mmCIF file of C-alpha atoms in Angstrom:
data_model
loop_
_atom_site.group_PDB
_atom_site.id
_atom_site.type_symbol
_atom_site.label_atom_id
_atom_site.label_comp_id
_atom_site.label_asym_id
_atom_site.label_seq_id
_atom_site.Cartn_x
_atom_site.Cartn_y
_atom_site.Cartn_z
ATOM 1 C CA MET M 1 5.683 -11.200 -28.854
ATOM 2 C CA ILE M 2 4.431 -7.539 -31.112
ATOM 3 C CA ALA M 3 1.303 -8.663 -30.294
ATOM 4 C CA LYS M 4 2.413 -9.149 -27.044
ATOM 5 C CA LEU M 5 4.080 -4.952 -27.309
ATOM 6 C CA LYS M 6 1.082 -3.758 -28.809
ATOM 7 C CA ARG M 7 -1.379 -4.913 -26.243
ATOM 8 C CA LEU M 8 0.509 -2.866 -23.467
ATOM 9 C CA ASP M 9 -1.177 -0.192 -21.788
ATOM 10 C CA VAL M 10 1.419 2.991 -22.309
ATOM 11 C CA SER M 11 -0.966 5.227 -20.460
ATOM 12 C CA LEU M 12 0.065 2.976 -17.289
ATOM 13 C CA LEU M 13 3.705 3.307 -18.113
ATOM 14 C CA LEU M 14 3.418 7.113 -18.629
ATOM 15 C CA VAL M 15 1.370 8.094 -15.505
ATOM 16 C CA VAL M 16 4.510 5.733 -13.842
ATOM 17 C CA LEU M 17 6.402 8.173 -15.537
ATOM 18 C CA CYS M 18 4.949 11.082 -14.003
ATOM 19 C CA PHE M 19 5.271 9.537 -10.446
ATOM 20 C CA MET M 20 9.421 8.903 -10.547
ATOM 21 C CA ALA M 21 9.457 12.616 -12.229
ATOM 22 C CA ILE M 22 7.114 14.113 -9.236
ATOM 23 C CA SER M 23 8.615 11.717 -6.321
ATOM 24 C CA THR M 24 12.262 13.180 -7.702
ATOM 25 C CA LEU M 25 11.425 16.469 -7.371
ATOM 26 C CA VAL M 26 9.675 16.959 -4.037
ATOM 27 C CA ILE M 27 12.414 14.869 -1.958
ATOM 28 C CA TYR M 28 15.521 17.088 -3.627
ATOM 29 C CA SER M 29 13.302 19.315 -2.085
ATOM 30 C CA ALA M 30 12.550 17.697 0.919
ATOM 31 C CA THR M 31 15.920 16.548 1.645
ATOM 32 C CA ASN M 32 18.414 19.583 0.443
ATOM 33 C CA GLY M 33 20.470 20.963 2.489
ATOM 34 C CA THR M 34 20.227 18.119 5.239
ATOM 35 C CA LYS M 35 21.818 14.646 6.303
ATOM 36 C CA TYR M 36 20.156 12.710 3.640
ATOM 37 C CA GLU M 37 21.178 14.895 0.351
ATOM 38 C CA GLY M 38 21.003 13.181 -2.187
ATOM 39 C CA LEU M 39 18.317 9.942 -1.672
ATOM 40 C CA HIS M 40 16.588 12.038 -4.835
ATOM 41 C CA VAL M 41 19.331 10.604 -6.917
ATOM 42 C CA ASN M 42 18.519 6.694 -5.402
ATOM 43 C CA ASN M 43 15.416 7.582 -5.879
ATOM 44 C CA LEU M 44 16.051 7.617 -9.260
ATOM 45 C CA ILE M 45 18.517 5.157 -9.673
ATOM 46 C CA ALA M 46 15.787 2.838 -7.841
ATOM 47 C CA TYR M 47 13.509 3.765 -10.640
ATOM 48 C CA GLY M 48 14.816 2.920 -13.567
ATOM 49 C CA CYS M 49 16.571 -0.184 -11.846
ATOM 50 C CA ILE M 50 13.073 -1.840 -10.941
ATOM 51 C CA PHE M 51 11.640 0.277 -14.519
ATOM 52 C CA VAL M 52 12.728 -3.124 -15.829
ATOM 53 C CA PRO M 53 12.209 -5.881 -14.271
ATOM 54 C CA MET M 54 8.016 -4.511 -14.298
ATOM 55 C CA LEU M 55 8.397 -4.709 -17.747
ATOM 56 C CA LEU M 56 9.724 -7.879 -18.027
ATOM 57 C CA ILE M 57 6.877 -8.696 -15.410
ATOM 58 C CA ALA M 58 4.404 -8.123 -17.596
ATOM 59 C CA PHE M 59 5.512 -9.834 -20.467
ATOM 60 C CA LEU M 60 5.641 -13.104 -18.791
ATOM 61 C CA ASP M 61 2.260 -14.828 -18.103
ATOM 62 C CA TYR M 62 0.756 -14.276 -14.931
ATOM 63 C CA ARG M 63 -1.499 -16.928 -15.020
ATOM 64 C CA ILE M 64 2.117 -19.478 -14.872
ATOM 65 C CA ALA M 65 2.301 -18.151 -11.460
ATOM 66 C CA VAL M 66 -0.774 -18.084 -9.660
ATOM 67 C CA ARG M 67 -1.233 -21.478 -11.128
ATOM 68 C CA TYR M 68 2.391 -22.708 -10.808
ATOM 69 C CA LEU M 69 4.061 -20.175 -7.735
ATOM 70 C CA SER M 70 1.638 -18.861 -6.308
ATOM 71 C CA TYR M 71 2.034 -21.238 -3.396
ATOM 72 C CA GLY M 72 5.283 -21.472 -2.880
ATOM 73 C CA LEU M 73 5.824 -17.667 -2.768
ATOM 74 C CA TYR M 74 3.073 -17.131 -0.372
ATOM 75 C CA ALA M 75 5.612 -20.434 1.806
ATOM 76 C CA LEU M 76 7.922 -18.272 1.203
ATOM 77 C CA GLY M 77 6.177 -14.457 2.280
ATOM 78 C CA ILE M 78 6.270 -16.671 5.916
ATOM 79 C CA VAL M 79 9.011 -17.819 5.971
ATOM 80 C CA LEU M 80 10.688 -14.318 5.493
ATOM 81 C CA LEU M 81 8.180 -13.162 8.363
ATOM 82 C CA VAL M 82 9.588 -15.905 10.593
ATOM 83 C CA ILE M 83 13.296 -14.389 9.941
ATOM 84 C CA VAL M 84 12.428 -11.002 10.129
ATOM 85 C CA LEU M 85 11.480 -11.859 13.829
ATOM 86 C CA LEU M 86 13.920 -14.076 15.104
ATOM 87 C CA ASN M 87 16.870 -11.777 13.600
ATOM 88 C CA GLY M 88 15.257 -8.430 12.033
ATOM 89 C CA THR M 89 16.883 -4.593 12.171
ATOM 90 C CA ASN M 90 15.319 -2.562 14.570
ATOM 91 C CA LEU M 91 14.925 1.106 13.170
ATOM 92 C CA ASN M 92 12.707 3.033 15.438
ATOM 93 C CA GLY M 93 10.705 1.081 17.566
ATOM 94 C CA SER M 94 9.723 -1.441 14.596
ATOM 95 C CA THR M 95 11.264 -4.757 13.034
ATOM 96 C CA ARG M 96 10.145 -4.322 9.690
ATOM 97 C CA TRP M 97 13.548 -5.277 8.305
ATOM 98 C CA ILE M 98 15.566 -7.488 6.937
ATOM 99 C CA SER M 99 20.053 -6.279 6.691
ATOM 100 C CA ILE M 100 22.266 -8.414 4.175
ATOM 101 C CA LYS M 101 25.012 -5.804 4.432
ATOM 102 C CA SER M 102 24.229 -2.219 3.662
ATOM 103 C CA PHE M 103 21.074 -3.733 1.371
ATOM 104 C CA GLN M 104 17.532 -3.690 3.860
ATOM 105 C CA PHE M 105 14.441 -4.664 2.369
ATOM 106 C CA GLN M 106 10.780 -4.539 4.412
ATOM 107 C CA PRO M 107 9.517 -8.368 2.982
ATOM 108 C CA SER M 108 5.874 -7.592 4.761
ATOM 109 C CA GLU M 109 5.963 -5.279 1.131
ATOM 110 C CA LEU M 110 6.310 -8.554 -0.327
ATOM 111 C CA ALA M 111 3.548 -10.709 0.460
ATOM 112 C CA LYS M 112 1.421 -8.140 -0.188
ATOM 113 C CA ILE M 113 2.111 -9.378 -3.358
ATOM 114 C CA PHE M 114 1.982 -12.778 -2.921
ATOM 115 C CA LEU M 115 -1.446 -13.114 -0.929
ATOM 116 C CA ILE M 116 -2.978 -11.288 -3.822
ATOM 117 C CA LEU M 117 -1.606 -14.383 -6.620
ATOM 118 C CA LEU M 118 -2.469 -17.390 -3.559
ATOM 119 C CA VAL M 119 -6.038 -15.581 -2.789
ATOM 120 C CA ALA M 120 -6.261 -15.007 -6.901
ATOM 121 C CA LYS M 121 -5.775 -18.756 -6.823
ATOM 122 C CA LEU M 122 -8.255 -19.653 -4.218
ATOM 123 C CA LEU M 123 -10.697 -17.904 -5.633
ATOM 124 C CA SER M 124 -10.831 -18.474 -9.567
ATOM 125 C CA ASN M 125 -11.011 -22.328 -8.428
ATOM 126 C CA ARG M 126 -14.640 -21.009 -8.385
ATOM 127 C CA SER M 127 -15.059 -20.243 -11.530
ATOM 128 C CA GLY M 128 -17.581 -16.898 -10.623
ATOM 129 C CA GLU M 129 -19.520 -19.366 -8.727
ATOM 130 C CA PRO M 130 -20.785 -17.744 -5.253
ATOM 131 C CA LEU M 131 -18.260 -18.942 -2.513
ATOM 132 C CA ARG M 132 -19.056 -21.035 0.609
ATOM 133 C CA LEU M 133 -18.216 -20.332 3.611
ATOM 134 C CA LEU M 134 -15.670 -23.214 4.598
ATOM 135 C CA LYS M 135 -14.332 -24.020 1.811
ATOM 136 C CA ASP M 136 -13.972 -20.807 -0.240
ATOM 137 C CA ILE M 137 -14.345 -18.304 2.602
ATOM 138 C CA LEU M 138 -12.214 -19.394 5.158
ATOM 139 C CA PRO M 139 -9.159 -20.682 3.893
ATOM 140 C CA VAL M 140 -8.604 -16.621 2.139
ATOM 141 C CA LEU M 141 -9.314 -15.786 6.210
ATOM 142 C CA ILE M 142 -6.316 -17.771 7.203
ATOM 143 C CA ALA M 143 -4.464 -17.227 4.100
ATOM 144 C CA THR M 144 -5.062 -13.444 5.440
ATOM 145 C CA PHE M 145 -4.228 -13.039 8.658
ATOM 146 C CA LEU M 146 -1.238 -15.189 9.682
ATOM 147 C CA PRO M 147 0.679 -12.705 7.419
ATOM 148 C CA VAL M 148 -1.310 -9.668 9.846
ATOM 149 C CA VAL M 149 -0.587 -11.577 13.551
ATOM 150 C CA LEU M 150 3.128 -11.501 12.526
ATOM 151 C CA ILE M 151 3.442 -8.133 11.364
ATOM 152 C CA LEU M 152 1.113 -6.548 13.653
ATOM 153 C CA LYS M 153 4.459 -7.821 16.079
ATOM 154 C CA GLN M 154 6.918 -6.623 13.957
ATOM 155 C CA PRO M 155 4.346 -3.865 15.018
ATOM 156 C CA ASP M 156 3.032 -2.634 12.103
ATOM 157 C CA LEU M 157 -0.600 -1.673 12.383
ATOM 158 C CA GLY M 158 -0.752 -0.391 8.634
ATOM 159 C CA THR M 159 1.151 -2.763 6.398
ATOM 160 C CA SER M 160 -1.501 -4.984 8.364
ATOM 161 C CA ILE M 161 -4.723 -3.133 7.528
ATOM 162 C CA VAL M 162 -3.153 -3.133 3.674
ATOM 163 C CA PHE M 163 -2.944 -6.502 4.242
ATOM 164 C CA VAL M 164 -7.143 -6.494 5.739
ATOM 165 C CA SER M 165 -8.229 -4.175 2.830
ATOM 166 C CA ILE M 166 -6.432 -6.158 0.060
ATOM 167 C CA MET M 167 -8.886 -9.924 1.467
ATOM 168 C CA LEU M 168 -11.799 -7.773 1.585
ATOM 169 C CA GLY M 169 -11.694 -6.291 -2.170
ATOM 170 C CA MET M 170 -10.585 -9.621 -3.041
ATOM 171 C CA LEU M 171 -13.469 -11.510 -1.223
ATOM 172 C CA TRP M 172 -16.270 -8.499 -2.329
ATOM 173 C CA MET M 173 -15.113 -9.620 -6.370
ATOM 174 C CA GLY M 174 -15.117 -13.005 -5.484
ATOM 175 C CA ASN M 175 -19.464 -13.128 -5.805
ATOM 176 C CA MET M 176 -19.775 -13.344 -1.618
ATOM 177 C CA LYS M 177 -23.202 -14.483 -0.637
ATOM 178 C CA ARG M 178 -25.338 -11.716 0.709
ATOM 179 C CA THR M 179 -25.456 -14.145 3.690
ATOM 180 C CA HIS M 180 -21.535 -14.103 4.057
ATOM 181 C CA ILE M 181 -21.438 -9.817 3.626
ATOM 182 C CA ALA M 182 -23.372 -9.470 6.265
ATOM 183 C CA ILE M 183 -21.805 -11.900 8.819
ATOM 184 C CA GLY M 184 -18.710 -10.047 7.915
ATOM 185 C CA VAL M 185 -20.520 -6.671 8.218
ATOM 186 C CA GLY M 186 -22.168 -7.876 11.537
ATOM 187 C CA SER M 187 -18.785 -9.434 12.669
ATOM 188 C CA ILE M 188 -16.641 -6.162 11.885
ATOM 189 C CA GLY M 189 -19.562 -3.801 13.668
ATOM 190 C CA ILE M 190 -18.688 -5.962 17.081
ATOM 191 C CA LEU M 191 -15.327 -6.022 16.857
ATOM 192 C CA VAL M 192 -15.148 -2.061 16.270
ATOM 193 C CA ALA M 193 -17.697 -2.138 19.564
ATOM 194 C CA PHE M 194 -15.540 -4.504 21.668
ATOM 195 C CA ILE M 195 -12.310 -1.837 21.198
ATOM 196 C CA VAL M 196 -13.999 1.064 21.557
ATOM 197 C CA THR M 197 -15.271 -0.352 24.699
ATOM 198 C CA LEU M 198 -12.027 -1.406 26.024
ATOM 199 C CA TYR M 199 -10.941 1.661 25.020
ATOM 200 C CA LEU M 200 -13.527 3.759 27.177
ATOM 201 C CA THR M 201 -14.096 1.233 30.147
ATOM 202 C CA ASP M 202 -10.312 -0.475 30.572
ATOM 203 C CA SER M 203 -7.686 0.709 29.646
ATOM 204 C CA SER M 204 -4.597 -1.576 30.997
ATOM 205 C CA LEU M 205 -6.347 -4.370 28.587
ATOM 206 C CA PHE M 206 -7.034 -2.126 26.168
ATOM 207 C CA GLN M 207 -2.673 -1.864 26.124
ATOM 208 C CA THR M 208 -2.649 -5.800 25.895
ATOM 209 C CA PHE M 209 -3.610 -5.822 22.020
ATOM 210 C CA VAL M 210 -2.385 -2.276 21.457
ATOM 211 C CA LYS M 211 0.981 -1.286 21.517
ATOM 212 C CA PRO M 212 1.253 2.399 24.024
ATOM 213 C CA HIS M 213 2.916 4.222 20.711
ATOM 214 C CA GLN M 214 0.110 2.908 18.696
ATOM 215 C CA LEU M 215 -2.613 3.882 21.769
ATOM 216 C CA ALA M 216 -1.442 7.659 21.916
ATOM 217 C CA ARG M 217 -1.739 8.133 17.919
ATOM 218 C CA ILE M 218 -5.381 7.442 18.717
ATOM 219 C CA GLN M 219 -5.498 9.532 21.533
ATOM 220 C CA THR M 220 -4.260 12.212 19.292
ATOM 221 C CA PHE M 221 -6.070 11.533 16.712
ATOM 222 C CA LEU M 222 -9.212 11.619 18.989
ATOM 223 C CA ASP M 223 -8.227 14.858 20.591
ATOM 224 C CA PRO M 224 -5.250 16.036 18.942
ATOM 225 C CA ALA M 225 -5.184 19.574 21.295
ATOM 226 C CA SER M 226 -5.334 17.265 24.797
ATOM 227 C CA ASP M 227 -1.341 16.639 24.214
ATOM 228 C CA PRO M 228 0.432 19.065 21.853
ATOM 229 C CA ASP M 229 3.828 16.844 22.472
ATOM 230 C CA LYS M 230 2.910 14.012 20.758
ATOM 231 C CA SER M 231 0.492 15.520 17.865
ATOM 232 C CA TRP M 232 2.714 17.920 16.679
ATOM 233 C CA HIS M 233 3.285 16.106 13.776
ATOM 234 C CA VAL M 234 -0.383 15.855 12.809
ATOM 235 C CA LEU M 235 -0.767 19.268 13.830
ATOM 236 C CA ASN M 236 1.937 20.789 11.688
ATOM 237 C CA SER M 237 1.034 19.085 8.618
ATOM 238 C CA ILE M 238 -1.962 19.908 8.569
ATOM 239 C CA ARG M 239 -0.926 23.449 9.109
ATOM 240 C CA ALA M 240 1.778 23.295 6.144
ATOM 241 C CA ILE M 241 -1.356 21.871 3.757
ATOM 242 C CA GLY M 242 -2.991 24.965 4.874
ATOM 243 C CA THR M 243 -0.448 27.245 3.940
ATOM 244 C CA GLY M 244 -0.035 26.005 1.369
ATOM 245 C CA ASP M 245 -3.143 27.908 -0.117
ATOM 246 C CA MET M 246 -4.461 27.446 -4.095
ATOM 247 C CA TYR M 247 -0.438 27.558 -5.242
ATOM 248 C CA GLY M 248 1.513 26.522 -2.722
ATOM 249 C CA LYS M 249 4.032 28.220 -1.349
ATOM 250 C CA GLY M 250 6.656 26.925 -4.446
ATOM 251 C CA PHE M 251 9.194 24.498 -4.639
ATOM 252 C CA GLY M 252 11.771 24.281 -2.308
ATOM 253 C CA GLN M 253 9.964 27.821 -0.244
ATOM 254 C CA GLY M 254 7.443 25.319 2.401
ATOM 255 C CA PHE M 255 9.099 27.128 5.779
ATOM 256 C CA LEU M 256 6.985 24.295 7.999
ATOM 257 C CA VAL M 257 8.831 21.819 5.667
ATOM 258 C CA GLN M 258 12.234 23.716 4.945
ATOM 259 C CA ASN M 259 13.032 24.610 8.871
ATOM 260 C CA GLY M 260 13.184 20.775 9.822
ATOM 261 C CA PHE M 261 9.112 20.738 11.491
ATOM 262 C CA ILE M 262 7.879 17.729 9.989
ATOM 263 C CA PRO M 263 9.343 14.108 9.972
ATOM 264 C CA TYR M 264 9.802 12.002 7.989
ATOM 265 C CA ASP M 265 8.791 14.341 4.445
ATOM 266 C CA TYR M 266 10.689 12.360 2.731
ATOM 267 C CA ALA M 267 9.387 9.099 3.015
ATOM 268 C CA ASP M 268 5.596 8.628 5.118
ATOM 269 C CA SER M 269 5.156 12.617 4.875
ATOM 270 C CA ILE M 270 6.400 13.131 1.660
ATOM 271 C CA PHE M 271 2.386 14.470 0.483
ATOM 272 C CA VAL M 272 2.619 17.071 3.013
ATOM 273 C CA VAL M 273 5.929 18.573 0.689
ATOM 274 C CA ILE M 274 3.563 18.907 -1.578
ATOM 275 C CA GLY M 275 0.704 20.277 -0.194
ATOM 276 C CA GLU M 276 2.825 22.909 1.809
ATOM 277 C CA GLU M 277 4.787 23.397 -1.614
ATOM 278 C CA PHE M 278 2.299 23.031 -4.779
ATOM 279 C CA GLY M 279 -0.807 23.888 -3.449
ATOM 280 C CA PHE M 280 -4.322 22.399 -3.713
ATOM 281 C CA ILE M 281 -3.274 22.830 -7.803
ATOM 282 C CA GLY M 282 -0.677 20.512 -6.653
ATOM 283 C CA SER M 283 -2.492 18.267 -4.507
ATOM 284 C CA ALA M 284 -5.833 17.633 -7.104
ATOM 285 C CA VAL M 285 -2.990 16.470 -9.790
ATOM 286 C CA LEU M 286 -1.122 14.125 -7.533
ATOM 287 C CA LEU M 287 -4.757 12.987 -6.530
ATOM 288 C CA PHE M 288 -6.043 13.144 -10.704
ATOM 289 C CA LEU M 289 -2.684 10.436 -11.535
ATOM 290 C CA TYR M 290 -4.409 8.327 -8.774
ATOM 291 C CA PHE M 291 -7.453 8.327 -10.056
ATOM 292 C CA PHE M 292 -5.953 7.286 -13.597
ATOM 293 C CA MET M 293 -4.677 4.931 -12.450
ATOM 294 C CA ILE M 294 -6.875 2.803 -11.017
ATOM 295 C CA TYR M 295 -9.006 3.195 -13.325
ATOM 296 C CA ARG M 296 -7.686 1.878 -16.155
ATOM 297 C CA MET M 297 -6.608 -0.629 -13.759
ATOM 298 C CA VAL M 298 -10.542 -1.433 -13.342
ATOM 299 C CA ARG M 299 -11.461 -0.871 -17.255
ATOM 300 C CA ILE M 300 -7.974 -4.275 -17.415
ATOM 301 C CA ALA M 301 -10.099 -6.134 -14.674
ATOM 302 C CA TYR M 302 -13.410 -5.426 -16.554
ATOM 303 C CA ASP M 303 -11.974 -6.843 -20.278
ATOM 304 C CA SER M 304 -10.155 -9.755 -18.685
ATOM 305 C CA PRO M 305 -12.079 -13.085 -19.494
ATOM 306 C CA ASP M 306 -9.499 -14.215 -16.813
ATOM 307 C CA LEU M 307 -10.970 -14.571 -13.838
ATOM 308 C CA SER M 308 -7.827 -14.698 -11.968
ATOM 309 C CA GLY M 309 -6.500 -11.941 -13.968
ATOM 310 C CA ALA M 310 -9.387 -9.610 -13.522
ATOM 311 C CA TYR M 311 -8.472 -10.798 -8.469
ATOM 312 C CA ILE M 312 -5.228 -9.889 -9.115
ATOM 313 C CA VAL M 313 -6.282 -6.088 -10.546
ATOM 314 C CA ILE M 314 -8.704 -6.050 -7.967
ATOM 315 C CA GLY M 315 -6.497 -7.103 -4.834
ATOM 316 C CA VAL M 316 -3.937 -3.961 -6.604
ATOM 317 C CA ILE M 317 -6.507 -1.725 -6.478
ATOM 318 C CA SER M 318 -7.421 -2.387 -3.083
ATOM 319 C CA MET M 319 -3.479 -2.264 -2.089
ATOM 320 C CA LEU M 320 -3.055 1.246 -3.743
ATOM 321 C CA VAL M 321 -6.263 2.307 -2.795
ATOM 322 C CA LEU M 322 -5.630 1.877 1.047
ATOM 323 C CA GLN M 323 -2.755 3.592 1.284
ATOM 324 C CA VAL M 324 -3.135 6.375 -0.668
ATOM 325 C CA PHE M 325 -6.208 7.097 1.192
ATOM 326 C CA GLU M 326 -4.780 6.079 4.268
ATOM 327 C CA ASN M 327 -1.416 8.621 4.023
ATOM 328 C CA ILE M 328 -3.318 11.390 2.452
ATOM 329 C CA ALA M 329 -5.949 11.205 5.321
ATOM 330 C CA MET M 330 -3.421 11.129 8.473
ATOM 331 C CA HIS M 331 -1.843 13.772 7.085
ATOM 332 C CA LEU M 332 -5.038 15.542 7.110
ATOM 333 C CA GLY M 333 -5.920 14.331 10.675
ATOM 334 C CA LEU M 334 -8.714 12.768 9.340
ATOM 335 C CA MET M 335 -6.908 9.423 10.075
ATOM 336 C CA PRO M 336 -4.480 7.972 12.816
ATOM 337 C CA LEU M 337 -0.974 8.525 11.797
ATOM 338 C CA THR M 338 0.729 4.997 10.169
ATOM 339 C CA GLY M 339 3.564 4.188 8.901
ATOM 340 C CA LEU M 340 1.798 3.757 4.740
ATOM 341 C CA ALA M 341 3.903 5.300 2.470
ATOM 342 C CA LEU M 342 2.283 6.992 -0.536
ATOM 343 C CA PRO M 343 2.330 4.649 -3.320
ATOM 344 C CA PHE M 344 5.140 5.272 -5.832
ATOM 345 C CA VAL M 345 5.417 8.831 -4.506
ATOM 346 C CA SER M 346 7.640 8.450 -0.981
ATOM 347 C CA TYR M 347 11.533 7.429 -0.654
ATOM 348 C CA GLY M 348 12.011 3.735 -0.332
ATOM 349 C CA GLY M 349 13.027 0.679 -2.117
ATOM 350 C CA SER M 350 10.904 -1.902 -0.445
ATOM 351 C CA SER M 351 7.612 0.107 -1.236
ATOM 352 C CA LEU M 352 8.578 0.982 -4.486
ATOM 353 C CA LEU M 353 9.234 -2.193 -5.965
ATOM 354 C CA THR M 354 6.149 -3.776 -4.779
ATOM 355 C CA ASN M 355 4.350 -1.003 -6.347
ATOM 356 C CA MET M 356 6.319 -1.718 -9.736
ATOM 357 C CA ILE M 357 5.509 -5.159 -9.764
ATOM 358 C CA ALA M 358 2.020 -4.727 -8.623
ATOM 359 C CA VAL M 359 2.202 -2.889 -12.046
ATOM 360 C CA GLY M 360 3.580 -5.051 -13.659
ATOM 361 C CA LEU M 361 0.664 -7.923 -12.853
ATOM 362 C CA VAL M 362 -2.140 -5.471 -14.313
ATOM 363 C CA LEU M 363 -0.126 -4.922 -17.396
ATOM 364 C CA SER M 364 0.859 -8.662 -17.220
ATOM 365 C CA VAL M 365 -2.958 -9.018 -17.446
ATOM 366 C CA GLN M 366 -3.182 -6.494 -20.433
ATOM 367 C CA VAL M 367 -1.120 -8.308 -22.129
ATOM 368 C CA HIS M 368 -2.254 -11.533 -21.996
ATOM 369 C CA HIS M 369 -5.359 -10.950 -21.811
ATOM 370 C CA SER M 370 -6.406 -13.531 -24.832
ATOM 371 C CA LYS M 371 -7.190 -17.188 -23.535
ATOM 372 C CA ARG M 372 -4.827 -18.708 -26.505
ATOM 373 C CA ASP M 373 -1.585 -16.319 -25.541
#
């Protein structure tokens, strides 16, 4: 136990504590004086409650979860996603939550972790040998797109993209053959060309694949000035971040944030609060913390002698990088607006729980880096 404690990556824990402090302060600034006042206390409590389980996961052997629990957990995730479709709670036009009295959670968040464990199991069976198309890659594709289809029906395009990102990152590191990569890139290219063609030539058929609110987000992304009423969220976000300049307006002093021009500024749009009130310097500090977290995870994956452990870390990295990039980019007008939270910073218990479990698994890979443990 003492040996495991010494192997614990303290720097990762410190980064998580930094995120906790930043998240709590920014949520306080975004909600102070509003009907959501007090959410920063809930956020602090959530961090405190989840921090201990994260450490417990770090000291438990991740290989047990991969070898004996991955299929069962994945099946549980699918069952929960089906329950959401049959009897989920609808909020803001999407059915993504299961409600138990006053408690709500989003099963698609936990399903990310379950997918990572299952794909790590499937890929590690090859022991580093090149992946076979039908016996190795196809099962991973099926395991990924089953939850993706269920999540798209909620509808939740942003989260479904995260699942695809996890799959691509893990397959890439799973030793894919060049021919398979070429087939994958070509297939994606054909799919994109098909979607663009539908968008340009047959909007009615295109809308059978894309929900009306998703289509509106794509249109406002391509041409924000075409409909100011629908694009005002993104346009105000860009203005707020731009007016933050180098040092920001100051804590609690952001004009657009404090006057209600940024929807969900305590959750999905929390980066806008940081950009307006802490400026480029504050945003750069936040990005540095993400960069350092990913760097430490890459080192842990590189040092892991067990392939399943390395695959788990790569899956977590793929999940976090996509979410950070998409959340920040969509508020800068560089990507369409989606409902993705900023990891460790946005308010949301399900998202925080998933991210902390993910860190716990990465720490477990670090702690159990010796096959003799």
